[in-house]
Each structure stands twice: as structure tokens, then as C-alpha cells.
Amino acid sequence: MSKNQEIIDKTEKYALHVYNRFPIAVDHGEGVRVWDADGKEYLDFMAGIAVYALGYHFPGYDEALIDQTKKILHTSNLYYHQPLADAAENVCKATGMDKVFFTNSGAEAIEGALKTARKYAYLKDGKNDHEIIAMKDSFHGRSVGALSVTGNAHYQDPFKPLMGGVRFAEYNHIDSVKEQVNDRTCAIIMETIQGEGGIFPADPAFIKEVRKICDEKDILLILDEIQCGMGRSGSLFAYDLYGVKPDVVTMAKALGCGVPVGAFAVNEKVAKNSLVPGDHGTTYGGNPFVLAAVNAVFDLFEKNDIVGHVQKTAPYLTKSLEDFKARHPEAVKARRGVGFIQGLAFDESVPVGQICTKALDKGLLIISASHNTLRFVPPLIITEKEIDEAMGILDEVLEELG
Ligand SMILES: *Cc1c(COP(=O)(O)O)cnc(C)c1O
């Protein structure tokens, strides 16, 4: 039996089946490629779902983690430590926010952001009836709070009742947002670029108008940059593309480039009027090990001008996707997204899941998103040559599918 199959069988025997996994066992990675347990090589265009911004074993990254393991992996948040001091500064400077809280995941960053918004409103009027407006087709995570603001019936329905006080509006439809605003609204939460929902960037006019509504009514704008943040859009945070600042920003995925870490950061107004000691906490969140990774990521992003590389190379991906669409006019209906967070929307008749599986056979890791979308979230260090390689494989796949 192949090593892949051995691992698959053992996993399926003991691990709860909550994923329909691709039929390979990933063994190791190098640069923008990974190898499975039988030694087959793959070009990686999904990067651990937008996590591996720097690819695998980027020079300097492993060393920073190894150095930290020799000092201390974990301490409690009851103590100060250098990685926290540095990471907090790094995130505040990068986001333009004032204070940050580190978590273990994206969902936990959302939980913290929601609690922050509730506390902010509570301190203003002492009431417990505050509402949050979220967007349809959004994705904010699987914990109950995060799921409550995730506008996807398929994810939500089996787990109801969820957190109350959530209203949904139509993304990029300002009137739909206005309809949901009332005196109890404490926050509007949305992704700057919707990821899981099918790669839909916010319309500039929409996000600016949402910001205006929030300013007028002292509603907090929470922008979820867990997927689109950390340079993926061609700007360190996607809201910078719009000239809009949130009151609270959430991040995770590429923040640690492979270690489990997330964060929410808040502006000064929120920092001074929300969570205080006793309100929130986490045992592991932001421990020295993961924050050593975060600091290495910020350091390596700067030294290697990773965002500059995205700005230089992403137009080539855009052009390649547009050319692909022109070559397959029946199958591909639209290209969406910016930078290295892009998607190709396929016609209903084309099974995007099957495209991913066939691409895997041909040595390309790529994943889908909602609305029959093929999702392109490669490592940010990807080159034009590797983009050509991926598009070549996808051409073959489409030919085979007829
Ligand atoms: C992945 C994701 C989350 C959830 O992050 P987890 O680390 O899986 O909990 C939240 N929001 C967005 C936009 C995401 O892409």
C-alpha cells in the first residue's frame, strides 16, 4: 500500500470526519512547493488557505522559531515578554491601530472583536440589547460567536440558536445596510474582501459609505482581514487600498505564516472605552513561540519587500486569469479580486470541485470558494514562471473536462 493511503486510512479510522480531504498526505514543503508522503511534488496555489505568505522555509523564518524554542515556548499572559512587546508594536504600526490582543485563531480574533463592540456600547448606555450587522455570504469562523455573524445558512442552521442580536445585510448594497441600522446597532462587521464567499472585494463607494454611517452613529466598523490582510491584496491591509480605517481589525492566517496565531487590533477610541482586566483572556494566545513567528514575518516582509513583490507580480496573475477566461469563454464567467486574492467564477455547469481534484492529479494544489469559484491565494512570493505553470495545468484540466 502507498504511504499516502496508509496515512489516509489511519486518519479516517480515528479523526472525526468533518473534512472531505483531498486524497494525499502532505509530507513537507520547500519554497512554493510541497511533497506528499509518496514523494510526488505539487505547486502550491492555496498556501495552507492563505497562510503561507512566505512559502515554506523562507530564509530566516525557521531560525527565528528555533531560537525561540531554545528560550521558552510558552508563559502565561500574566507575565510580560519581549516577543509580545515587539509583536504588539509591529501590529499597531502595520495596521495604524492603537492596541492589539493576540489569539490562537481567526475565529477567536472575531470573538474578541464582537465582545469589544458589545462592551463599547454597554459602557455608553448600560444596556444589553445591542445589535451587530453582518453581511450575507460572509465568513468569520466556526466558533458560535463567529458563526453567528457568518452569513451562510448551510454553516449556521444545524447549530441554532446562535448568538442573538445579529442582522444581515447585502454586501456591497448600502441601502440594505441602512435598513438594518437602528439605535441598538453597536457594530458592522465585514470582510474588506470576501474570501470564502467567492472573492468579492468591497466596492469603494460601499465601504466608504459604511464608514460614514459608523462615524455618524458611533457604530464600530470591524473589518475582517483574516484572509485578505498581510499583503495579499497588494497593500499590507486591504482597507488601505480604500483609504478607509476600521475601528477594529481582525487578522490571522498569514500573520504567523504557519503557526496558529490571530489578533484583533483597535483604535484609540475603542482601546480607551472597551475591554479592561477581567473582561477577556486566553491561556495560549500570543505566547512567546507564536509571536516570535509573527515578529519574524513582519521583519522578513520588510527586508524582502514582500508587498512590493505582490504589487509587481499580481498584475501578471490578473492578466493570466483574464487570458484564461478568454480561452475558455463558455466555462469562465468572471474574474474577481485583487493582488494575490483572486477568483475565477465558473459557469454552473462546470464542477469546480472536480477542477481542483484533477489539478491535484497534475501536481497543482488549488481550492474553491463559494459561488462556483476557483480561488487563487498562492504564497506571496510566487513568480510569473510559476503562475504560467499553474495556468498550463488548469488549461489541461479544462480540456479534459471538455
Ligand atoms: C479563515 C477565516 C476566518 C476564521 O479563521 P480560523 O483561524 O479558521 O478560525 C475568519 N474570517 C475570515 C475572513 C477567514 O478567511
Short mmCIF file of C-alpha atoms and ligand atoms in Angstrom, two decimals:
data_model
loop_
_atom_site.label_atom_id
_atom_site.label_comp_id
_atom_site.label_asym_id
_atom_site.label_seq_id
_atom_site.Cartn_x
_atom_site.Cartn_y
_atom_site.Cartn_z
CA MET A 1 0.00 0.00 0.00
CA SER A 2 1.20 3.53 -0.69
CA LYS A 3 2.32 5.65 2.24
CA ASN A 4 -0.36 8.19 1.30
CA GLN A 5 -3.04 5.53 1.55
CA GLU A 6 -1.76 4.22 4.88
CA ILE A 7 -1.97 7.71 6.37
CA ILE A 8 -5.39 8.34 4.85
CA ASP A 9 -6.80 5.07 6.22
CA LYS A 10 -5.45 5.62 9.72
CA THR A 11 -6.71 9.21 9.74
CA GLU A 12 -10.19 8.21 8.62
CA LYS A 13 -10.25 5.49 11.25
CA TYR A 14 -9.60 7.86 14.15
CA ALA A 15 -10.08 11.51 13.14
CA LEU A 16 -13.60 12.91 13.12
CA HIS A 17 -14.71 13.14 9.52
CA VAL A 18 -15.53 16.84 9.25
CA TYR A 19 -13.48 17.47 6.13
CA ASN A 20 -13.71 15.94 2.70
CA ARG A 21 -9.95 15.96 2.32
CA PHE A 22 -8.02 15.69 -0.94
CA PRO A 23 -6.62 12.16 -1.26
CA ILE A 24 -2.97 12.91 -0.45
CA ALA A 25 -0.96 13.17 2.75
CA VAL A 26 1.25 16.25 2.72
CA ASP A 27 4.73 15.47 3.95
CA HIS A 28 6.91 18.56 3.58
CA GLY A 29 7.29 21.83 1.75
CA GLU A 30 10.03 23.97 0.24
CA GLY A 31 9.54 27.39 -1.31
CA VAL A 32 6.18 27.31 -3.12
CA ARG A 33 6.08 23.51 -3.45
CA VAL A 34 5.00 20.62 -1.25
CA TRP A 35 5.59 16.89 -1.46
CA ASP A 36 3.21 14.12 -0.48
CA ALA A 37 4.09 11.01 1.50
CA ASP A 38 4.85 9.07 -1.70
CA GLY A 39 7.26 11.74 -2.89
CA LYS A 40 5.06 13.41 -5.52
CA GLU A 41 5.68 17.13 -5.96
CA TYR A 42 2.98 19.84 -6.12
CA LEU A 43 2.99 23.53 -6.93
CA ASP A 44 1.06 25.20 -4.12
CA PHE A 45 -1.55 27.80 -5.12
CA MET A 46 -3.53 27.63 -1.87
CA ALA A 47 -0.75 28.18 0.68
CA GLY A 48 -2.48 26.40 3.55
CA ILE A 49 -5.55 28.58 2.81
CA ALA A 50 -3.78 31.92 2.52
CA VAL A 51 -1.50 31.17 5.48
CA TYR A 52 1.93 30.56 3.94
CA ALA A 53 2.56 34.07 2.62
CA LEU A 54 6.30 33.43 2.68
CA GLY A 55 6.09 29.91 1.33
CA TYR A 56 7.90 27.09 3.10
CA HIS A 57 11.20 27.58 4.93
CA PHE A 58 11.70 31.19 3.87
CA PRO A 59 15.27 32.09 4.88
CA GLY A 60 15.25 33.47 8.42
CA TYR A 61 11.81 32.20 9.42
CA ASP A 62 12.74 28.76 10.76
CA GLU A 63 15.78 30.22 12.50
CA ALA A 64 13.62 32.70 14.44
CA LEU A 65 11.36 29.89 15.63
CA ILE A 66 14.25 27.63 16.56
CA ASP A 67 15.91 30.45 18.54
CA GLN A 68 12.70 30.98 20.49
CA THR A 69 12.28 27.27 21.26
CA LYS A 70 15.67 27.42 22.97
CA LYS A 71 14.44 30.22 25.25
CA ILE A 72 10.81 29.50 26.13
CA LEU A 73 7.76 28.37 24.20
CA HIS A 74 5.02 29.45 26.48
CA THR A 75 4.47 31.55 29.52
CA SER A 76 1.23 32.92 30.83
CA ASN A 77 -0.38 36.17 29.82
CA LEU A 78 0.14 37.06 33.49
CA TYR A 79 3.74 37.97 32.54
CA TYR A 80 5.37 40.33 30.07
CA HIS A 81 7.76 39.09 27.41
CA GLN A 82 9.89 40.52 24.60
CA PRO A 83 8.07 38.80 21.71
CA LEU A 84 4.79 40.33 22.92
CA ALA A 85 6.25 43.81 23.26
CA ASP A 86 7.68 43.57 19.73
CA ALA A 87 4.66 41.92 18.10
CA ALA A 88 2.25 44.42 19.63
CA GLU A 89 4.34 47.26 18.24
CA ASN A 90 4.58 45.54 14.85
CA VAL A 91 0.83 45.02 14.55
CA CYS A 92 -0.09 48.52 15.75
CA LYS A 93 2.34 50.14 13.32
CA ALA A 94 1.22 47.94 10.42
CA THR A 95 -2.50 48.40 11.00
CA GLY A 96 -2.49 52.02 12.14
CA MET A 97 -4.35 50.87 15.23
CA ASP A 98 -3.57 51.72 18.84
CA LYS A 99 -3.75 48.46 20.80
CA VAL A 100 -3.79 44.74 19.98
CA PHE A 101 -4.85 41.44 21.57
CA PHE A 102 -3.38 38.14 20.31
CA THR A 103 -5.43 34.97 19.87
CA ASN A 104 -4.87 31.40 18.65
CA SER A 105 -7.02 31.63 15.55
CA GLY A 106 -9.12 33.76 13.29
CA ALA A 107 -12.38 32.76 14.94
CA GLU A 108 -11.05 33.84 18.31
CA ALA A 109 -9.99 37.18 16.87
CA ILE A 110 -13.60 37.63 15.73
CA GLU A 111 -14.89 36.62 19.18
CA GLY A 112 -12.70 39.29 20.76
CA ALA A 113 -13.81 41.90 18.25
CA LEU A 114 -17.51 41.13 18.92
CA LYS A 115 -17.02 41.30 22.68
CA THR A 116 -15.14 44.57 22.28
CA ALA A 117 -18.02 46.09 20.31
CA ARG A 118 -20.60 44.95 22.84
CA LYS A 119 -18.55 46.32 25.74
CA TYR A 120 -18.02 49.64 23.95
CA ALA A 121 -21.77 50.07 23.50
CA TYR A 122 -22.53 48.84 27.02
CA LEU A 123 -20.25 51.47 28.53
CA LYS A 124 -22.16 54.15 26.62
CA ASP A 125 -25.73 53.31 27.67
CA GLY A 126 -25.57 50.40 30.14
CA LYS A 127 -27.99 48.39 28.02
CA ASN A 128 -27.79 44.73 26.97
CA ASP A 129 -29.74 44.85 23.72
CA HIS A 130 -27.03 45.83 21.25
CA GLU A 131 -27.05 44.51 17.72
CA ILE A 132 -24.38 43.70 15.19
CA ILE A 133 -24.84 43.96 11.44
CA ALA A 134 -23.03 41.34 9.39
CA MET A 135 -23.02 40.56 5.66
CA LYS A 136 -24.60 37.78 3.68
CA ASP A 137 -22.09 35.38 2.10
CA SER A 138 -19.53 36.35 4.72
CA PHE A 139 -17.22 34.02 6.57
CA HIS A 140 -15.86 34.79 10.02
CA GLY A 141 -15.18 31.38 11.55
CA ARG A 142 -16.74 28.34 13.19
CA SER A 143 -17.00 29.22 16.88
CA VAL A 144 -20.51 30.13 17.99
CA GLY A 145 -19.93 33.89 18.09
CA ALA A 146 -18.07 33.96 14.78
CA LEU A 147 -20.63 31.62 13.22
CA SER A 148 -23.39 33.95 14.35
CA VAL A 149 -22.04 36.68 12.06
CA THR A 150 -21.26 34.28 9.21
CA GLY A 151 -23.93 34.82 6.58
CA ASN A 152 -24.24 31.24 5.35
CA ALA A 153 -27.33 29.18 6.19
CA HIS A 154 -25.54 25.90 5.46
CA TYR A 155 -22.94 26.63 8.17
CA GLN A 156 -25.41 28.13 10.65
CA ASP A 157 -28.61 26.12 10.56
CA PRO A 158 -27.65 22.92 12.41
CA PHE A 159 -26.28 24.96 15.33
CA LYS A 160 -29.09 27.36 16.07
CA PRO A 161 -29.90 29.11 18.31
CA LEU A 162 -26.71 31.09 17.85
CA MET A 163 -25.69 34.40 19.44
CA GLY A 164 -28.64 36.78 19.25
CA GLY A 165 -28.74 40.36 18.10
CA VAL A 166 -27.29 39.82 14.63
CA ARG A 167 -28.83 41.27 11.48
CA PHE A 168 -27.66 40.51 7.97
CA ALA A 169 -27.28 42.95 5.13
CA GLU A 170 -26.37 42.51 1.49
CA TYR A 171 -22.64 43.04 0.86
CA ASN A 172 -21.99 45.98 -1.48
CA HIS A 173 -25.62 47.20 -1.17
CA ILE A 174 -25.62 50.26 1.00
CA ASP A 175 -29.42 50.54 1.23
CA SER A 176 -29.57 47.04 2.62
CA VAL A 177 -27.14 48.08 5.36
CA LYS A 178 -29.08 51.26 6.09
CA GLU A 179 -32.26 49.22 6.51
CA GLN A 180 -30.66 47.22 9.32
CA VAL A 181 -29.21 50.16 11.27
CA ASN A 182 -31.06 51.27 14.38
CA ASP A 183 -30.31 52.79 17.80
CA ARG A 184 -29.19 49.41 19.12
CA THR A 185 -26.56 48.81 16.42
CA CYS A 186 -23.12 48.65 18.03
CA ALA A 187 -21.03 47.31 15.15
CA ILE A 188 -20.92 46.50 11.46
CA ILE A 189 -18.64 43.59 10.67
CA MET A 190 -17.44 42.66 7.20
CA GLU A 191 -14.50 41.32 5.27
CA THR A 192 -12.72 44.00 3.28
CA ILE A 193 -12.55 41.38 0.54
CA GLN A 194 -14.91 38.43 1.00
CA GLY A 195 -12.83 35.25 0.75
CA GLU A 196 -14.77 32.02 1.38
CA GLY A 197 -17.87 33.68 -0.07
CA GLY A 198 -16.26 33.71 -3.54
CA ILE A 199 -13.63 36.52 -3.64
CA PHE A 200 -15.77 39.65 -3.68
CA PRO A 201 -13.90 42.90 -2.92
CA ALA A 202 -15.85 45.68 -1.26
CA ASP A 203 -16.94 48.40 -3.68
CA PRO A 204 -15.05 51.58 -2.80
CA ALA A 205 -18.27 53.60 -2.57
CA PHE A 206 -19.87 50.97 -0.35
CA ILE A 207 -17.10 50.70 2.21
CA LYS A 208 -16.75 54.49 2.37
CA GLU A 209 -20.47 54.87 2.94
CA VAL A 210 -20.42 52.20 5.65
CA ARG A 211 -17.60 54.10 7.34
CA LYS A 212 -19.69 57.26 7.15
CA ILE A 213 -22.71 55.60 8.74
CA CYS A 214 -20.49 54.27 11.51
CA ASP A 215 -19.00 57.72 12.12
CA GLU A 216 -22.38 59.42 12.24
CA LYS A 217 -23.89 56.94 14.71
CA ASP A 218 -20.78 55.96 16.69
CA ILE A 219 -21.09 52.39 15.42
CA LEU A 220 -17.86 50.41 15.35
CA LEU A 221 -16.62 49.24 11.95
CA ILE A 222 -14.98 45.82 12.30
CA LEU A 223 -13.02 44.83 9.21
CA ASP A 224 -12.07 41.17 8.99
CA GLU A 225 -8.69 40.94 7.25
CA ILE A 226 -8.00 37.38 8.31
CA GLN A 227 -7.76 36.23 4.69
CA CYS A 228 -7.15 39.41 2.69
CA GLY A 229 -4.70 41.03 5.12
CA MET A 230 -0.91 40.77 5.46
CA GLY A 231 -0.05 41.97 1.99
CA ARG A 232 -2.27 39.64 -0.02
CA SER A 233 -4.25 42.49 -1.58
CA GLY A 234 -1.10 44.33 -2.64
CA SER A 235 -1.33 46.53 0.42
CA LEU A 236 -0.39 45.34 3.91
CA PHE A 237 -4.06 45.64 4.87
CA ALA A 238 -6.74 45.79 2.21
CA TYR A 239 -8.55 48.74 3.80
CA ASP A 240 -5.54 50.88 2.89
CA LEU A 241 -6.50 50.35 -0.76
CA TYR A 242 -9.75 52.17 0.00
CA GLY A 243 -8.38 54.89 2.27
CA VAL A 244 -10.75 53.66 4.97
CA LYS A 245 -9.76 52.79 8.53
CA PRO A 246 -11.73 50.38 10.72
CA ASP A 247 -12.26 50.79 14.45
CA VAL A 248 -11.37 47.14 14.95
CA VAL A 249 -9.40 44.92 12.58
CA THR A 250 -9.03 41.16 12.80
CA MET A 251 -6.15 39.16 11.34
CA ALA A 252 -4.83 35.59 11.47
CA LYS A 253 -3.88 33.22 8.60
CA ALA A 254 -0.67 34.85 7.21
CA LEU A 255 0.06 36.73 10.44
CA GLY A 256 2.21 33.85 11.67
CA CYS A 257 2.84 32.17 8.28
CA GLY A 258 2.24 28.70 9.72
CA VAL A 259 1.95 28.98 13.50
CA PRO A 260 -1.55 29.28 14.98
CA VAL A 261 -1.96 32.94 15.81
CA GLY A 262 -4.55 35.63 15.27
CA ALA A 263 -5.19 39.10 16.60
CA PHE A 264 -7.66 41.91 16.82
CA ALA A 265 -6.42 45.48 16.95
CA VAL A 266 -8.43 48.54 17.94
CA ASN A 267 -8.08 52.29 17.56
CA GLU A 268 -7.54 54.61 20.48
CA LYS A 269 -11.21 55.45 20.97
CA VAL A 270 -12.07 51.77 21.33
CA ALA A 271 -8.97 50.90 23.36
CA LYS A 272 -9.94 53.51 25.95
CA ASN A 273 -13.62 52.53 26.12
CA SER A 274 -13.95 48.76 25.99
CA LEU A 275 -12.17 45.75 27.45
CA VAL A 276 -10.47 46.02 30.84
CA PRO A 277 -8.77 43.43 33.08
CA GLY A 278 -11.20 40.60 33.78
CA ASP A 279 -13.17 41.07 30.54
CA HIS A 280 -11.19 38.82 28.23
CA GLY A 281 -8.29 36.41 28.15
CA THR A 282 -6.64 33.33 26.71
CA THR A 283 -4.09 30.83 28.02
CA TYR A 284 -2.12 30.23 24.85
CA GLY A 285 -2.99 33.32 22.83
CA GLY A 286 0.10 35.26 21.79
CA ASN A 287 2.64 33.09 23.55
CA PRO A 288 6.37 33.71 23.01
CA PHE A 289 6.68 30.99 20.35
CA VAL A 290 3.93 32.18 18.03
CA LEU A 291 4.85 35.83 18.49
CA ALA A 292 8.47 35.08 17.61
CA ALA A 293 7.00 33.85 14.33
CA VAL A 294 4.87 36.99 13.95
CA ASN A 295 7.90 39.20 14.53
CA ALA A 296 9.92 37.19 12.01
CA VAL A 297 7.09 37.60 9.50
CA PHE A 298 7.00 41.40 9.86
CA ASP A 299 10.79 41.55 9.73
CA LEU A 300 11.02 39.36 6.62
CA PHE A 301 8.14 41.17 4.90
CA GLU A 302 10.03 44.42 5.29
CA LYS A 303 13.53 43.19 4.45
CA ASN A 304 12.32 41.37 1.35
CA ASP A 305 9.70 43.91 0.30
CA ILE A 306 7.05 41.20 0.06
CA VAL A 307 4.24 43.70 -0.50
CA GLY A 308 6.29 45.28 -3.30
CA HIS A 309 6.63 41.85 -4.90
CA VAL A 310 2.85 41.38 -4.75
CA GLN A 311 2.33 44.78 -6.39
CA LYS A 312 4.85 43.91 -9.11
CA THR A 313 3.68 40.35 -9.80
CA ALA A 314 -0.08 40.42 -9.18
CA PRO A 315 -0.87 42.23 -12.46
CA TYR A 316 0.64 39.20 -14.20
CA LEU A 317 -1.76 36.91 -12.34
CA THR A 318 -4.64 39.22 -13.27
CA LYS A 319 -3.62 39.15 -16.92
CA SER A 320 -3.12 35.38 -16.86
CA LEU A 321 -6.59 34.88 -15.40
CA GLU A 322 -8.14 37.24 -17.94
CA ASP A 323 -6.37 35.38 -20.77
CA PHE A 324 -7.57 32.08 -19.30
CA LYS A 325 -11.11 33.41 -19.20
CA ALA A 326 -10.79 34.47 -22.85
CA ARG A 327 -9.52 30.98 -23.79
CA HIS A 328 -12.46 29.33 -22.01
CA PRO A 329 -15.36 31.74 -22.57
CA GLU A 330 -18.04 29.08 -22.05
CA ALA A 331 -16.66 27.88 -18.74
CA VAL A 332 -15.37 31.03 -17.04
CA LYS A 333 -17.88 33.75 -16.30
CA ALA A 334 -15.85 36.27 -14.31
CA ARG A 335 -12.53 37.09 -12.72
CA ARG A 336 -12.69 38.78 -9.35
CA GLY A 337 -10.30 40.05 -6.72
CA VAL A 338 -7.02 41.93 -6.44
CA GLY A 339 -3.39 41.13 -5.73
CA PHE A 340 -2.97 37.51 -4.76
CA ILE A 341 -6.54 37.05 -3.60
CA GLN A 342 -8.36 36.36 -6.83
CA GLY A 343 -11.03 34.04 -8.11
CA LEU A 344 -12.41 32.70 -11.35
CA ALA A 345 -16.18 32.24 -11.28
CA PHE A 346 -17.19 29.26 -13.40
CA ASP A 347 -20.46 28.56 -15.09
CA GLU A 348 -22.88 26.47 -13.01
CA SER A 349 -22.33 23.55 -15.39
CA VAL A 350 -18.61 23.34 -14.56
CA PRO A 351 -17.80 21.39 -11.36
CA VAL A 352 -15.13 23.49 -9.66
CA GLY A 353 -14.50 20.75 -7.09
CA GLN A 354 -13.55 18.43 -9.93
CA ILE A 355 -11.18 21.04 -11.36
CA CYS A 356 -9.37 21.07 -8.01
CA THR A 357 -9.14 17.26 -7.86
CA LYS A 358 -7.89 16.98 -11.44
CA ALA A 359 -5.36 19.75 -10.81
CA LEU A 360 -4.12 17.81 -7.79
CA ASP A 361 -3.50 14.79 -10.03
CA LYS A 362 -1.43 17.01 -12.28
CA GLY A 363 0.61 18.45 -9.41
CA LEU A 364 -1.20 21.67 -8.51
CA LEU A 365 -2.77 22.45 -5.14
CA ILE A 366 -5.71 24.79 -5.62
CA ILE A 367 -9.04 25.22 -3.82
CA SER A 368 -12.51 26.56 -4.43
CA ALA A 369 -14.68 29.19 -2.76
CA SER A 370 -18.45 29.71 -2.81
CA HIS A 371 -20.36 30.69 -5.95
CA ASN A 372 -18.55 28.07 -8.02
CA THR A 373 -15.30 29.99 -7.75
CA LEU A 374 -11.77 28.71 -8.22
CA ARG A 375 -9.67 30.51 -5.62
CA PHE A 376 -6.13 31.81 -6.19
CA VAL A 377 -4.38 32.52 -2.88
CA PRO A 378 -0.79 31.44 -3.60
CA PRO A 379 2.22 32.22 -1.40
CA LEU A 380 3.01 35.91 -1.86
CA ILE A 381 6.48 35.01 -3.16
CA ILE A 382 5.07 33.32 -6.26
CA THR A 383 6.71 34.28 -9.59
CA GLU A 384 5.45 34.78 -13.14
CA LYS A 385 7.00 31.47 -14.19
CA GLU A 386 5.04 29.61 -11.51
CA ILE A 387 1.85 31.43 -12.50
CA ASP A 388 2.42 30.19 -16.07
CA GLU A 389 2.93 26.66 -14.74
CA ALA A 390 -0.35 26.76 -12.80
CA MET A 391 -2.32 28.17 -15.74
CA GLY A 392 -0.85 25.49 -18.01
CA ILE A 393 -2.10 22.77 -15.66
CA LEU A 394 -5.53 24.40 -15.45
CA ASP A 395 -5.72 24.57 -19.27
CA GLU A 396 -5.09 20.82 -19.39
CA VAL A 397 -7.74 20.20 -16.74
CA LEU A 398 -10.34 22.19 -18.64
CA GLU A 399 -9.51 20.38 -21.86
CA GLU A 400 -10.04 17.05 -20.13
CA LEU A 401 -13.34 18.17 -18.65
CA GLY A 402 -14.44 19.18 -22.13
C1 LIG B 1 -10.32 31.73 7.80
C2 LIG B 1 -11.14 32.90 8.16
C3 LIG B 1 -11.66 33.06 9.45
C4 LIG B 1 -11.53 32.01 10.52
O1 LIG B 1 -10.21 31.79 10.89
P1 LIG B 1 -9.86 30.43 11.68
O2 LIG B 1 -8.40 30.59 12.01
O3 LIG B 1 -10.14 29.30 10.77
O4 LIG B 1 -10.70 30.40 12.90
C5 LIG B 1 -12.34 34.23 9.72
N1 LIG B 1 -12.52 35.18 8.79
C6 LIG B 1 -12.03 35.06 7.53
C7 LIG B 1 -12.24 36.15 6.56
C8 LIG B 1 -11.35 33.91 7.16
O5 LIG B 1 -10.92 33.76 5.92
#
